[in-house]
């Protein structure tokens, strides 16, 4: 049920560990891991996972398929981004991400309904934010797909090639509540600052369907104005009671 292999020289997670389906606690901190195997999802009973003090650069989306995980420690690594799929860890109560290379968080992190502690100190997001946000013009296929979705144009699988039906199923709703648009591949990346615990402002990455949804950033504070601020307050009110501790320093 409990296995502690911290402080060794493992360069990868031993495959045999992934067969221990009854494992509840696994510690592999202070090793030489450079990644997390996707097969980690096989440990369905895992409640505690400690991977701090390694050389991990990315988190596989499969990690989100651990339904019992309550404590996830990924501090002191080289992680640059958090996959939005982690929002599926509905049992998660503590997430330690300090001393990594994070410059933003996915906005889906607000969906971690039981999260009580989020440790972020020692990340670039505390002192530096993403400023180079680009937008690639949408393709004709995307423009047509957006029209089909926003105007509710009726269609059946027999009306279109299978590839187009699949493409239309991949539409993402624009998070701007005043927009109502959709996007597929082409979108605007924008940092939204959300207040937590009445003290900290966290930069969350979200994706808008067009530049018209975006508010300009203030050159002094890198905060978005009016509309984006209002949206941030709405999100903050939903999440304020969820995260009891947000540790930035």
CSV table of C-alpha atoms in Angstrom, one decimal, residues 21 24 52 92 159 161-162 189 202 249:
chain,number,residue,atom,x,y,z
A,21,UNK,CA,-2.7,-1.6,-8.4
A,24,UNK,CA,-2.0,4.2,-2.1
A,52,UNK,CA,9.5,16.4,-6.0
A,92,UNK,CA,-7.3,16.5,-5.1
A,159,UNK,CA,-24.6,15.2,-44.9
A,161,UNK,CA,-17.6,13.7,-44.7
A,162,UNK,CA,-16.6,11.9,-41.5
A,189,UNK,CA,-4.1,33.3,-25.8
A,202,UNK,CA,-2.8,34.5,-10.2
A,249,UNK,CA,6.2,33.4,-1.3
